[in-house]
Amino acid sequence: MADYILSFPPWSGSTFVPRGPHHAGHIPSNLALPAGHKLPKPFVAVITGASRGIGAGIAKAFASAGATGLLLTARKAKDLEATKQACSELSKGNGNDELKVVCVEADNGEEQSAIRIREAVEKEFEGGSLDLLVNNAGTNASMFAKLGEIDTSQIEGPNQVNLLGRFYMTKHLLPLILKNSRPAKSIINVSSIGSHVSGPLGFSLTALATNRLSQRVAEAYSDQGVFSAAIHPGAVWPEVVPEGFPESAKEWSTENVDLAGAWLVWLVGGERKEWLNGRYLDVTWDVEELEKRKDEIVERDLLKMRLMI
C-alpha cells in the first residue's frame, strides 16, 4: 500500500512529509487518544456520515478525547446506534460522563437536511453554538472510466452530495460557529488525494472543489476566528463498495479507519494549528515532521489550490 501511494507524483502531496508510523494498521503513539489530546469543555461537534467507516472513527475519536456534545448524521438514524453506543462507552471509559450524543437522519444532498441539523444543534445543546463541523458524508459512486463511458448520474450524484452537501452544511451551520466564543471554531471537509491525481471522475472533481471550498471559507472568515481545512483521510477500503470500484484497490486501501479521527483531534482539539488554516492536509503525514515545516508552509503559502507559473 505504502509503495503504491508513494509512487504518486510529488504534486499529489503523498511525499510532502514522511508518512506516519501507521502502516501496520495502528495509530501512531503521538496521536494516541486520549493521552495528551484532551478537548476543552464544552466541546460540541457535528459529524456527517457517521454510521460507519471514517465518519464513525472521527466520532469515536472526539468522544474519547472528551467532547461534551456530538450530533451524528446518516441517511437512516437507526444506522447510527452502534456509533452512538461506542461513543458513549468510550467517553465514560475515559472519565467523561458529560457526553450527549444526538442522532439525526439526514440526506447530505438536500439543503433542508442542513437546516434541520442546525435546528437540532440549537435545540439539543446549551447555547446552540458549535465548535466543530466535520463534513464527511459523501459518495464515491463514479467509475474509473473514460468520460464518454460514464453515466451522467455518476457526475450528478457526487456533485450533489459531496460538493453541494458540504456547501449546504457550511452555509447553515457557520452562524453557530461564528457565535461561539470558544476557540475551536473549525470546519473540516473530508476530501481525497484523488483531488490531485486521476481517479473516478465524479469523485475527483468534487474532491478538488472541496479543497477550494475549504480555502475560501478560511479566506472569508479567518478574521472572525474560523479555521477551515480539507483532509485526505487515508486509503480506507469502503464497507459499501461503489459500482465499478476496482477490486485491486483493496490491496493498498489498508489505512486504519480511526486514523483520521485521531489526526483531527490533534489538528483542532487543543492548541489550534492556525498556520494550517485554509490548506489541504493528509492524515497519513507524520505530525511531528509536518510541524518541522511550519515556517516554510507559512512563508511559501503551501498546500493551497493555485496555478503555479
Tab-separated table of C-alpha atoms in Angstrom:
chain	number	residue	atom	x	y	z
A	1	MET	CA	0.000	0.000	0.000
A	2	ALA	CA	2.656	2.488	1.038
A	3	ASP	CA	4.711	1.828	-2.106
A	4	TYR	CA	1.681	2.456	-4.325
A	5	ILE	CA	0.719	5.729	-2.636
A	6	LEU	CA	4.331	6.896	-2.595
A	7	SER	CA	4.512	6.273	-6.348
A	8	PHE	CA	2.113	9.165	-6.924
A	9	PRO	CA	3.711	12.328	-8.400
A	10	PRO	CA	5.185	14.794	-5.870
A	11	TRP	CA	2.390	17.257	-6.586
A	12	SER	CA	-0.111	14.739	-5.173
A	13	GLY	CA	1.221	15.608	-1.721
A	14	SER	CA	1.855	11.981	-0.817
A	15	THR	CA	5.524	12.644	-0.025
A	16	PHE	CA	5.264	16.229	1.264
A	17	VAL	CA	6.432	14.956	4.644
A	18	PRO	CA	7.264	11.392	5.700
A	19	ARG	CA	4.230	9.273	6.394
A	20	GLY	CA	3.396	8.468	9.986
A	21	PRO	CA	4.247	5.064	11.529
A	22	HIS	CA	0.786	3.599	10.999
A	23	HIS	CA	1.124	1.233	8.073
A	24	ALA	CA	0.574	-1.856	10.215
A	25	GLY	CA	-2.922	-0.578	10.909
A	26	HIS	CA	-2.311	1.074	14.272
A	27	ILE	CA	-2.480	4.690	15.420
A	28	PRO	CA	0.913	6.429	15.875
A	29	SER	CA	1.855	6.942	19.519
A	30	ASN	CA	1.987	10.728	19.043
A	31	LEU	CA	-1.704	10.637	18.088
A	32	ALA	CA	-2.856	8.046	20.613
A	33	LEU	CA	-6.050	9.026	22.416
A	34	PRO	CA	-6.871	10.307	24.891
A	35	ALA	CA	-3.396	10.907	26.346
A	36	GLY	CA	-2.165	14.392	25.539
A	37	HIS	CA	-5.208	15.336	23.475
A	38	LYS	CA	-7.956	16.287	25.906
A	39	LEU	CA	-10.557	18.652	24.496
A	40	PRO	CA	-11.610	21.865	26.227
A	41	LYS	CA	-15.085	21.807	27.757
A	42	PRO	CA	-17.676	22.277	26.500
A	43	PHE	CA	-16.915	20.945	23.025
A	44	VAL	CA	-19.746	20.272	20.562
A	45	ALA	CA	-19.189	18.702	17.134
A	46	VAL	CA	-21.388	17.785	14.176
A	47	ILE	CA	-20.105	14.828	12.153
A	48	THR	CA	-21.931	13.840	8.978
A	49	GLY	CA	-21.887	10.330	7.574
A	50	ALA	CA	-21.065	8.850	10.977
A	51	SER	CA	-22.766	5.464	10.753
A	52	ARG	CA	-19.637	3.588	9.688
A	53	GLY	CA	-16.086	3.843	8.443
A	54	ILE	CA	-14.182	7.109	8.631
A	55	GLY	CA	-17.123	9.110	9.993
A	56	ALA	CA	-17.692	6.665	12.839
A	57	GLY	CA	-13.972	6.705	13.571
A	58	ILE	CA	-13.959	10.502	13.797
A	59	ALA	CA	-16.942	10.461	16.165
A	60	LYS	CA	-15.264	7.907	18.436
A	61	ALA	CA	-12.021	9.887	18.488
A	62	PHE	CA	-13.739	13.030	19.723
A	63	ALA	CA	-15.753	11.030	22.248
A	64	SER	CA	-12.510	9.537	23.566
A	65	ALA	CA	-10.888	12.965	23.752
A	66	GLY	CA	-13.632	14.441	25.925
A	67	ALA	CA	-16.279	16.016	23.694
A	68	THR	CA	-19.404	17.021	25.611
A	69	GLY	CA	-21.743	17.013	22.608
A	70	LEU	CA	-21.848	15.055	19.353
A	71	LEU	CA	-24.513	15.340	16.680
A	72	LEU	CA	-24.165	12.462	14.230
A	73	THR	CA	-25.923	12.134	10.894
A	74	ALA	CA	-26.689	9.350	8.446
A	75	ARG	CA	-29.365	8.645	5.862
A	76	LYS	CA	-31.028	6.300	8.342
A	77	ALA	CA	-30.972	7.191	12.035
A	78	LYS	CA	-31.036	3.529	13.104
A	79	ASP	CA	-27.676	3.027	11.394
A	80	LEU	CA	-26.123	5.411	13.933
A	81	GLU	CA	-26.966	3.353	17.013
A	82	ALA	CA	-23.710	1.381	17.021
A	83	THR	CA	-21.637	4.560	16.707
A	84	LYS	CA	-23.673	6.266	19.412
A	85	GLN	CA	-23.179	3.370	21.820
A	86	ALA	CA	-19.451	3.168	21.093
A	87	CYS	CA	-19.048	6.916	21.677
A	88	SER	CA	-20.883	6.743	24.999
A	89	GLU	CA	-18.791	3.808	26.194
A	90	LEU	CA	-15.510	5.426	25.152
A	91	SER	CA	-16.449	8.688	26.836
A	92	LYS	CA	-17.393	7.038	30.124
A	93	GLY	CA	-14.338	4.805	29.969
A	94	ASN	CA	-12.166	7.912	29.912
A	95	GLY	CA	-13.936	9.503	32.862
A	96	ASN	CA	-16.263	11.792	30.930
A	97	ASP	CA	-19.921	11.473	31.938
A	98	GLU	CA	-20.940	14.712	30.222
A	99	LEU	CA	-21.188	13.484	26.628
A	100	LYS	CA	-24.559	13.895	24.929
A	101	VAL	CA	-24.954	12.123	21.586
A	102	VAL	CA	-27.779	13.142	19.249
A	103	CYS	CA	-28.564	11.217	16.059
A	104	VAL	CA	-30.247	12.919	13.102
A	105	GLU	CA	-31.498	11.280	9.924
A	106	ALA	CA	-30.275	13.418	7.046
A	107	ASP	CA	-29.529	13.295	3.338
A	108	ASN	CA	-26.417	15.357	2.761
A	109	GLY	CA	-27.541	16.232	-0.755
A	110	GLU	CA	-30.647	18.067	0.460
A	111	GLU	CA	-30.420	21.621	1.773
A	112	GLN	CA	-33.373	21.049	4.093
A	113	SER	CA	-31.301	18.429	5.940
A	114	ALA	CA	-28.673	21.042	6.763
A	115	ILE	CA	-31.382	23.331	8.108
A	116	ARG	CA	-32.775	20.542	10.314
A	117	ILE	CA	-29.287	19.768	11.617
A	118	ARG	CA	-28.763	23.415	12.540
A	119	GLU	CA	-32.116	23.450	14.346
A	120	ALA	CA	-31.171	20.266	16.216
A	121	VAL	CA	-27.910	21.812	17.447
A	122	GLU	CA	-29.789	24.889	18.651
A	123	LYS	CA	-32.343	22.716	20.446
A	124	GLU	CA	-30.162	19.982	21.934
A	125	PHE	CA	-27.021	21.790	23.093
A	126	GLU	CA	-26.880	24.616	25.598
A	127	GLY	CA	-26.243	27.948	23.948
A	128	GLY	CA	-26.828	26.498	20.485
A	129	SER	CA	-23.244	27.095	19.416
A	130	LEU	CA	-20.874	24.756	17.636
A	131	ASP	CA	-17.147	24.080	17.990
A	132	LEU	CA	-16.583	21.756	15.043
A	133	LEU	CA	-18.288	20.710	11.818
A	134	VAL	CA	-16.870	17.669	10.030
A	135	ASN	CA	-18.310	17.310	6.534
A	136	ASN	CA	-17.617	13.637	5.990
A	137	ALA	CA	-20.782	12.323	4.303
A	138	GLY	CA	-20.218	11.664	0.638
A	139	THR	CA	-20.475	9.247	-2.229
A	140	ASN	CA	-17.859	7.666	-4.462
A	141	ALA	CA	-20.461	6.416	-6.920
A	142	SER	CA	-18.383	7.133	-10.006
A	143	MET	CA	-16.412	4.728	-12.157
A	144	PHE	CA	-12.795	4.516	-13.228
A	145	ALA	CA	-13.729	5.065	-16.889
A	146	LYS	CA	-13.352	7.481	-19.772
A	147	LEU	CA	-15.776	10.399	-19.803
A	148	GLY	CA	-17.836	9.018	-22.687
A	149	GLU	CA	-18.414	5.764	-20.801
A	150	ILE	CA	-19.684	7.400	-17.603
A	151	ASP	CA	-23.394	7.651	-16.880
A	152	THR	CA	-24.462	11.233	-16.154
A	153	SER	CA	-25.779	10.164	-12.745
A	154	GLN	CA	-22.214	9.351	-11.708
A	155	ILE	CA	-21.336	13.022	-12.095
A	156	GLU	CA	-24.578	14.453	-10.738
A	157	GLY	CA	-24.614	12.248	-7.611
A	158	PRO	CA	-21.151	13.136	-6.267
A	159	ASN	CA	-21.669	16.794	-7.163
A	160	GLN	CA	-24.958	16.963	-5.262
A	161	VAL	CA	-23.755	15.132	-2.157
A	162	ASN	CA	-20.033	15.835	-1.949
A	163	LEU	CA	-19.915	19.448	-3.118
A	164	LEU	CA	-23.368	20.964	-2.664
A	165	GLY	CA	-23.859	18.964	0.527
A	166	ARG	CA	-20.718	20.477	2.028
A	167	PHE	CA	-21.833	23.915	0.884
A	168	TYR	CA	-25.285	23.464	2.467
A	169	MET	CA	-23.822	22.315	5.767
A	170	THR	CA	-21.232	25.084	5.869
A	171	LYS	CA	-23.736	27.786	4.937
A	172	HIS	CA	-26.311	26.809	7.559
A	173	LEU	CA	-24.021	25.813	10.438
A	174	LEU	CA	-21.466	28.587	10.030
A	175	PRO	CA	-23.609	31.019	12.089
A	176	LEU	CA	-23.469	28.585	15.034
A	177	ILE	CA	-19.684	28.504	14.757
A	178	LEU	CA	-19.384	32.280	14.453
A	179	LYS	CA	-21.498	32.867	17.574
A	180	ASN	CA	-19.207	30.615	19.586
A	181	SER	CA	-16.786	32.427	21.889
A	182	ARG	CA	-14.721	29.252	22.381
A	183	PRO	CA	-11.501	28.874	20.367
A	184	ALA	CA	-12.026	25.788	18.162
A	185	LYS	CA	-14.480	27.247	15.583
A	186	SER	CA	-13.466	24.714	12.944
A	187	ILE	CA	-14.869	23.315	9.699
A	188	ILE	CA	-13.185	20.209	8.333
A	189	ASN	CA	-14.087	18.865	4.897
A	190	VAL	CA	-13.145	15.288	4.090
A	191	SER	CA	-11.515	15.340	0.652
A	192	SER	CA	-9.100	12.915	-1.003
A	193	ILE	CA	-5.687	12.561	-2.550
A	194	GLY	CA	-7.831	11.771	-5.592
A	195	SER	CA	-8.313	15.520	-5.971
A	196	HIS	CA	-4.736	15.692	-7.287
A	197	VAL	CA	-4.469	12.529	-9.390
A	198	SER	CA	-6.590	10.761	-11.978
A	199	GLY	CA	-9.349	8.672	-10.448
A	200	PRO	CA	-13.119	8.223	-10.668
A	201	LEU	CA	-14.107	11.416	-12.481
A	202	GLY	CA	-17.178	12.431	-10.476
A	203	PHE	CA	-15.452	11.847	-7.153
A	204	SER	CA	-12.176	13.518	-8.178
A	205	LEU	CA	-13.929	16.655	-9.416
A	206	THR	CA	-15.829	17.110	-6.179
A	207	ALA	CA	-12.739	16.413	-4.073
A	208	LEU	CA	-10.842	19.153	-5.897
A	209	ALA	CA	-13.765	21.540	-5.425
A	210	THR	CA	-13.873	20.601	-1.732
A	211	ASN	CA	-10.268	21.722	-1.351
A	212	ARG	CA	-11.116	25.079	-2.877
A	213	LEU	CA	-14.264	25.452	-0.772
A	214	SER	CA	-12.215	24.922	2.383
A	215	GLN	CA	-9.711	27.536	1.272
A	216	ARG	CA	-12.434	30.087	0.501
A	217	VAL	CA	-14.059	29.639	3.910
A	218	ALA	CA	-10.718	30.378	5.572
A	219	GLU	CA	-10.163	33.409	3.351
A	220	ALA	CA	-13.589	34.817	4.192
A	221	TYR	CA	-13.859	34.030	7.901
A	222	SER	CA	-10.392	33.585	9.414
A	223	ASP	CA	-10.583	37.169	10.669
A	224	GLN	CA	-13.582	36.030	12.735
A	225	GLY	CA	-11.664	33.097	14.173
A	226	VAL	CA	-12.841	30.336	11.838
A	227	PHE	CA	-10.459	27.501	10.924
A	228	SER	CA	-11.160	25.509	7.753
A	229	ALA	CA	-9.217	22.716	6.074
A	230	ALA	CA	-9.658	19.830	3.658
A	231	ILE	CA	-8.224	16.452	4.619
A	232	HIS	CA	-7.318	13.262	2.820
A	233	PRO	CA	-8.435	10.605	5.362
A	234	GLY	CA	-6.093	7.886	4.185
A	235	ALA	CA	-6.758	4.974	1.861
A	236	VAL	CA	-9.549	3.053	3.594
A	237	TRP	CA	-11.438	0.220	1.908
A	238	PRO	CA	-15.151	1.170	1.937
A	239	GLU	CA	-17.645	-1.037	3.746
A	240	VAL	CA	-20.023	-0.484	0.830
A	241	VAL	CA	-18.046	-0.825	-2.405
A	242	PRO	CA	-19.199	1.519	-5.207
A	243	GLU	CA	-20.106	0.061	-8.582
A	244	GLY	CA	-17.089	-0.035	-10.853
A	245	PHE	CA	-14.600	0.303	-7.984
A	246	PRO	CA	-11.618	-1.935	-8.845
A	247	GLU	CA	-11.036	-4.892	-6.540
A	248	SER	CA	-7.292	-4.284	-6.910
A	249	ALA	CA	-7.660	-1.100	-4.839
A	250	LYS	CA	-8.226	-3.274	-1.778
A	251	GLU	CA	-4.529	-4.184	-1.775
A	252	TRP	CA	-3.483	-0.618	-0.938
A	253	SER	CA	-6.584	0.587	0.930
A	254	THR	CA	-5.235	-0.552	4.282
A	255	GLU	CA	-5.154	2.639	6.345
A	256	ASN	CA	-6.544	2.455	9.877
A	257	VAL	CA	-10.143	3.662	9.715
A	258	ASP	CA	-9.621	5.524	13.014
A	259	LEU	CA	-6.529	7.439	11.872
A	260	ALA	CA	-8.437	10.448	10.527
A	261	GLY	CA	-10.232	10.953	13.833
A	262	ALA	CA	-7.038	10.869	15.876
A	263	TRP	CA	-5.380	13.273	13.440
A	264	LEU	CA	-8.299	15.719	13.645
A	265	VAL	CA	-8.175	15.771	17.436
A	266	TRP	CA	-4.526	16.779	17.079
A	267	LEU	CA	-5.438	19.410	14.473
A	268	VAL	CA	-8.324	21.231	16.163
A	269	GLY	CA	-8.757	19.764	19.623
A	270	GLY	CA	-6.070	21.517	21.597
A	271	GLU	CA	-3.884	24.403	20.533
A	272	ARG	CA	-5.311	25.156	17.120
A	273	LYS	CA	-2.866	24.943	14.213
A	274	GLU	CA	-3.664	28.339	12.692
A	275	TRP	CA	-0.738	28.011	10.297
A	276	LEU	CA	-2.646	25.204	8.556
A	277	ASN	CA	-5.818	27.236	8.040
A	278	GLY	CA	-7.264	27.036	4.525
A	279	ARG	CA	-4.972	24.215	3.426
A	280	TYR	CA	-5.197	20.677	2.052
A	281	LEU	CA	-3.858	18.163	4.567
A	282	ASP	CA	-3.160	14.433	4.549
A	283	VAL	CA	-3.726	12.441	7.741
A	284	THR	CA	-1.019	9.968	6.756
A	285	TRP	CA	1.586	12.696	7.227
A	286	ASP	CA	3.625	12.394	10.397
A	287	VAL	CA	2.526	15.330	12.561
A	288	GLU	CA	5.964	15.934	14.049
A	289	GLU	CA	7.524	16.075	10.590
A	290	LEU	CA	4.743	18.396	9.444
A	291	GLU	CA	5.410	20.790	12.318
A	292	LYS	CA	9.070	20.955	11.286
A	293	ARG	CA	7.924	22.541	8.009
A	294	LYS	CA	5.679	25.121	9.666
A	295	ASP	CA	7.802	28.153	8.743
A	296	GLU	CA	8.189	27.007	5.143
A	297	ILE	CA	4.452	26.345	4.800
A	298	VAL	CA	3.626	29.830	6.043
A	299	GLU	CA	6.357	31.679	4.142
A	300	ARG	CA	5.598	29.988	0.810
A	301	ASP	CA	1.861	29.684	1.498
A	302	LEU	CA	1.927	26.000	0.598
A	303	LEU	CA	-0.826	23.361	0.426
A	304	LYS	CA	-3.372	25.574	-1.313
A	305	MET	CA	-5.068	25.359	-4.703
A	306	ARG	CA	-3.432	27.666	-7.263
A	307	LEU	CA	-1.867	27.683	-10.705
A	308	MET	CA	1.929	27.666	-10.491
A	309	ILE	CA	3.619	29.505	-13.386
